[in-house]
Amino acid sequence: MDMIDVEPMFTRSDGDYLFARWGRPIVPVVFGVDDATLSVVKGAIEAVVVLAGHQMAETDPELGVNLMMFVFREWDELVETPDLDRLVPDLGPLVVRLKAAEANQYRHFRFDETGAIKAAFVFVRMDAEMEQVPAEDIALAQAAQTILLWSDVAFRDKGPLARIGENVVLRPDIAAVIRAGYDKVMPSAAIDPSHALRLAARVARDLPV
């Protein structure tokens, strides 16, 4: 991968470079799905965590759970969820914006004092488009987009998944960036674009020629 390809993945629409990875083990919980789908979602999260070389845990000592995924049909359901507005600031105005944009997904992150991710809230609205996507694919895509703080436009034109034959998998370049982002010598958070050069060097070694 050319080094210049990595920087846009973490350069936000306002032009700022911002990278962050999880600084603590991930403890997920999923709302709005049946037991079978719950297993699929947690399996996808675990697969991406293993890919990253990160960890999962049974509980977070500060928060209890730190990765919450909500699956629902209408954005207004979030406003009706008890205490969610305490976890996601300005939830009401956010829902208004998401409804106006006819969005079917959104991710909100919280960070610790070092800038590393300490919690994430994943919202998936099952509209007509999402209804056509297998649960396995939705789960894998959301897990990949939550394991790092990607740019808000990183997947605007091309999602994190690829089809190989009859199977849907993480794009090799995305998988390589995730592994590079969790390299133990790399920082948990960065705002300097030179960080992308260090990432890209590791990605180039990881991807086949």
Short mmCIF file of C-alpha atoms in Angstrom, two decimals:
data_model
loop_
_atom_site.label_atom_id
_atom_site.label_comp_id
_atom_site.label_asym_id
_atom_site.label_seq_id
_atom_site.Cartn_x
_atom_site.Cartn_y
_atom_site.Cartn_z
CA MET A 1 0.00 0.00 0.00
CA ASP A 2 1.26 3.47 -0.89
CA MET A 3 1.85 5.45 2.29
CA ILE A 4 -0.39 8.27 1.10
CA ASP A 5 -3.38 5.93 1.18
CA VAL A 6 -3.42 5.63 4.96
CA GLU A 7 -3.63 9.30 5.92
CA PRO A 8 -7.12 9.92 4.46
CA MET A 9 -8.47 7.07 6.55
CA PHE A 10 -7.94 9.20 9.67
CA THR A 11 -8.26 12.71 8.22
CA ARG A 12 -11.67 14.08 9.13
CA SER A 13 -13.94 16.15 6.93
CA ASP A 14 -12.71 19.30 8.73
CA GLY A 15 -9.14 18.50 7.68
CA ASP A 16 -7.85 17.41 11.10
CA TYR A 17 -5.90 14.17 11.49
CA LEU A 18 -7.22 12.11 14.40
CA PHE A 19 -6.35 8.50 15.24
CA ALA A 20 -7.39 6.53 18.30
CA ARG A 21 -7.54 2.89 19.31
CA TRP A 22 -8.99 1.21 22.37
CA GLY A 23 -6.95 1.69 25.51
CA ARG A 24 -8.75 -0.98 27.55
CA PRO A 25 -10.26 -4.43 26.97
CA ILE A 26 -13.57 -4.33 25.12
CA VAL A 27 -16.74 -5.39 26.93
CA PRO A 28 -19.66 -5.48 24.47
CA VAL A 29 -23.41 -5.62 24.95
CA VAL A 30 -26.05 -5.69 22.19
CA PHE A 31 -29.65 -4.50 22.44
CA GLY A 32 -32.55 -5.23 20.11
CA VAL A 33 -31.54 -8.61 18.68
CA ASP A 34 -32.44 -12.24 19.36
CA ASP A 35 -30.02 -14.73 20.89
CA ALA A 36 -28.88 -16.11 17.54
CA THR A 37 -28.03 -12.65 16.22
CA LEU A 38 -26.38 -11.75 19.51
CA SER A 39 -23.94 -14.63 19.03
CA VAL A 40 -23.21 -13.45 15.49
CA VAL A 41 -22.50 -9.88 16.62
CA LYS A 42 -20.30 -10.86 19.54
CA GLY A 43 -18.47 -13.35 17.31
CA ALA A 44 -17.70 -10.59 14.80
CA ILE A 45 -16.45 -8.27 17.52
CA GLU A 46 -14.24 -11.00 18.94
CA ALA A 47 -12.83 -11.81 15.49
CA VAL A 48 -11.84 -8.17 14.89
CA VAL A 49 -10.40 -7.84 18.40
CA VAL A 50 -8.26 -10.95 17.80
CA LEU A 51 -7.17 -9.53 14.44
CA ALA A 52 -6.05 -6.36 16.20
CA GLY A 53 -4.20 -8.28 18.89
CA HIS A 54 -6.35 -6.53 21.50
CA GLN A 55 -8.39 -8.04 24.37
CA MET A 56 -11.98 -8.55 25.48
CA ALA A 57 -13.16 -8.84 29.07
CA GLU A 58 -16.22 -9.78 31.11
CA THR A 59 -16.54 -6.35 32.70
CA ASP A 60 -15.00 -2.90 32.63
CA PRO A 61 -14.01 -1.76 36.14
CA GLU A 62 -15.11 1.82 35.43
CA LEU A 63 -18.10 1.43 33.12
CA GLY A 64 -19.25 -2.17 33.42
CA VAL A 65 -19.70 -2.43 29.66
CA ASN A 66 -17.94 -0.11 27.24
CA LEU A 67 -19.20 -1.10 23.78
CA MET A 68 -22.97 -0.78 23.41
CA MET A 69 -24.69 -1.68 20.15
CA PHE A 70 -28.33 -0.76 19.59
CA VAL A 71 -30.35 -2.30 16.76
CA PHE A 72 -33.75 -0.73 16.06
CA ARG A 73 -36.17 0.42 13.36
CA GLU A 74 -36.72 4.13 14.04
CA TRP A 75 -34.31 6.76 15.36
CA ASP A 76 -36.96 8.03 17.76
CA GLU A 77 -36.56 4.81 19.75
CA LEU A 78 -33.23 6.14 21.01
CA VAL A 79 -34.85 9.18 22.59
CA GLU A 80 -37.21 6.84 24.44
CA THR A 81 -34.35 4.70 25.81
CA PRO A 82 -33.91 5.44 29.55
CA ASP A 83 -30.70 7.28 30.49
CA LEU A 84 -29.17 7.02 27.01
CA ASP A 85 -29.08 10.82 26.84
CA ARG A 86 -26.71 10.71 29.83
CA LEU A 87 -24.27 8.56 27.85
CA VAL A 88 -24.57 10.29 24.47
CA PRO A 89 -24.51 14.09 24.74
CA ASP A 90 -27.17 16.07 22.85
CA LEU A 91 -28.99 12.90 21.90
CA GLY A 92 -32.19 14.71 20.90
CA PRO A 93 -30.57 17.06 18.34
CA LEU A 94 -28.42 14.17 17.11
CA VAL A 95 -31.51 12.06 16.39
CA VAL A 96 -33.06 14.98 14.50
CA ARG A 97 -29.95 15.25 12.29
CA LEU A 98 -29.79 11.50 11.68
CA LYS A 99 -33.47 11.39 10.72
CA ALA A 100 -33.03 14.31 8.32
CA ALA A 101 -30.06 12.54 6.71
CA GLU A 102 -32.02 9.27 6.52
CA ALA A 103 -28.99 7.61 8.12
CA ASN A 104 -29.04 3.93 8.96
CA GLN A 105 -25.98 3.84 11.23
CA TYR A 106 -23.99 6.03 13.58
CA ARG A 107 -21.12 5.55 16.01
CA HIS A 108 -20.32 7.72 19.03
CA PHE A 109 -17.01 7.41 20.91
CA ARG A 110 -15.78 8.50 24.33
CA PHE A 111 -12.09 8.87 25.17
CA ASP A 112 -9.83 8.67 28.21
CA GLU A 113 -7.30 11.26 29.34
CA THR A 114 -4.69 9.94 26.87
CA GLY A 115 -7.05 10.20 23.89
CA ALA A 116 -7.57 6.43 23.62
CA ILE A 117 -11.07 5.04 23.11
CA LYS A 118 -12.73 4.08 26.39
CA ALA A 119 -16.32 3.56 25.19
CA ALA A 120 -18.33 3.37 21.98
CA PHE A 121 -22.02 3.44 21.15
CA VAL A 122 -23.09 1.87 17.86
CA PHE A 123 -26.52 2.57 16.42
CA VAL A 124 -27.92 0.50 13.55
CA ARG A 125 -31.32 1.37 12.09
CA MET A 126 -32.82 -1.53 10.20
CA ASP A 127 -34.21 0.34 7.19
CA ALA A 128 -35.01 -1.26 3.83
CA GLU A 129 -31.33 -1.21 2.84
CA MET A 130 -30.08 -2.80 6.05
CA GLU A 131 -32.80 -5.44 5.88
CA GLN A 132 -31.15 -6.78 2.72
CA VAL A 133 -27.75 -7.21 4.40
CA PRO A 134 -26.96 -10.46 6.27
CA ALA A 135 -26.51 -10.05 10.01
CA GLU A 136 -22.97 -11.42 9.71
CA ASP A 137 -21.99 -8.64 7.31
CA ILE A 138 -23.56 -5.88 9.40
CA ALA A 139 -21.82 -7.19 12.51
CA LEU A 140 -18.40 -7.45 10.86
CA ALA A 141 -18.65 -4.00 9.30
CA GLN A 142 -19.66 -2.38 12.59
CA ALA A 143 -16.93 -4.21 14.51
CA ALA A 144 -14.30 -3.04 12.01
CA GLN A 145 -15.53 0.56 12.15
CA THR A 146 -15.50 0.56 15.95
CA ILE A 147 -12.08 -0.98 16.61
CA LEU A 148 -10.40 2.26 15.52
CA LEU A 149 -11.51 5.89 15.28
CA TRP A 150 -11.63 6.15 11.50
CA SER A 151 -12.29 9.40 9.67
CA ASP A 152 -15.96 10.33 9.40
CA VAL A 153 -15.57 10.03 5.62
CA ALA A 154 -13.25 7.00 5.48
CA PHE A 155 -15.96 4.64 4.22
CA ARG A 156 -18.18 7.10 2.39
CA ASP A 157 -17.39 5.70 -1.04
CA LYS A 158 -16.25 2.18 -0.19
CA GLY A 159 -17.13 0.11 2.86
CA PRO A 160 -14.72 -1.95 4.99
CA LEU A 161 -15.85 -5.30 3.58
CA ALA A 162 -15.05 -7.15 0.36
CA ARG A 163 -16.56 -10.17 -1.34
CA ILE A 164 -14.23 -13.05 -2.14
CA GLY A 165 -16.18 -15.71 -4.00
CA GLU A 166 -19.28 -16.34 -1.91
CA ASN A 167 -17.70 -15.04 1.28
CA VAL A 168 -17.72 -11.51 2.68
CA VAL A 169 -14.55 -10.58 4.57
CA LEU A 170 -12.69 -7.52 5.76
CA ARG A 171 -10.84 -5.76 2.97
CA PRO A 172 -7.17 -6.79 3.22
CA ASP A 173 -6.03 -3.15 3.44
CA ILE A 174 -8.45 -2.42 6.28
CA ALA A 175 -7.34 -5.54 8.15
CA ALA A 176 -3.71 -4.49 7.70
CA VAL A 177 -4.40 -0.97 9.01
CA ILE A 178 -6.16 -2.40 12.06
CA ARG A 179 -3.20 -4.65 12.83
CA ALA A 180 -0.78 -1.76 12.31
CA GLY A 181 -2.84 0.53 14.52
CA TYR A 182 -2.53 -1.90 17.41
CA ASP A 183 1.21 -2.42 17.03
CA LYS A 184 2.56 -2.16 20.58
CA VAL A 185 5.11 0.51 19.61
CA MET A 186 2.42 2.75 18.13
CA PRO A 187 0.61 5.33 20.28
CA SER A 188 -2.99 4.84 21.39
CA ALA A 189 -3.91 8.23 19.96
CA ALA A 190 -2.36 10.70 17.53
CA ILE A 191 -3.17 14.05 15.92
CA ASP A 192 0.00 14.50 13.84
CA PRO A 193 -0.33 13.31 10.22
CA SER A 194 3.21 11.90 10.44
CA HIS A 195 1.59 9.09 12.41
CA ALA A 196 0.07 7.92 9.13
CA LEU A 197 3.55 7.40 7.67
CA ARG A 198 4.42 5.04 10.52
CA LEU A 199 1.15 3.20 10.03
CA ALA A 200 1.68 2.96 6.29
CA ALA A 201 5.16 1.49 6.69
CA ARG A 202 3.70 -1.32 8.78
CA VAL A 203 0.80 -1.81 6.38
CA ALA A 204 3.20 -2.11 3.46
CA ARG A 205 5.05 -4.93 5.25
CA ASP A 206 1.78 -6.67 6.06
CA LEU A 207 0.13 -6.65 2.63
CA PRO A 208 1.28 -8.98 -0.14
CA VAL A 209 3.14 -7.38 -3.04
#
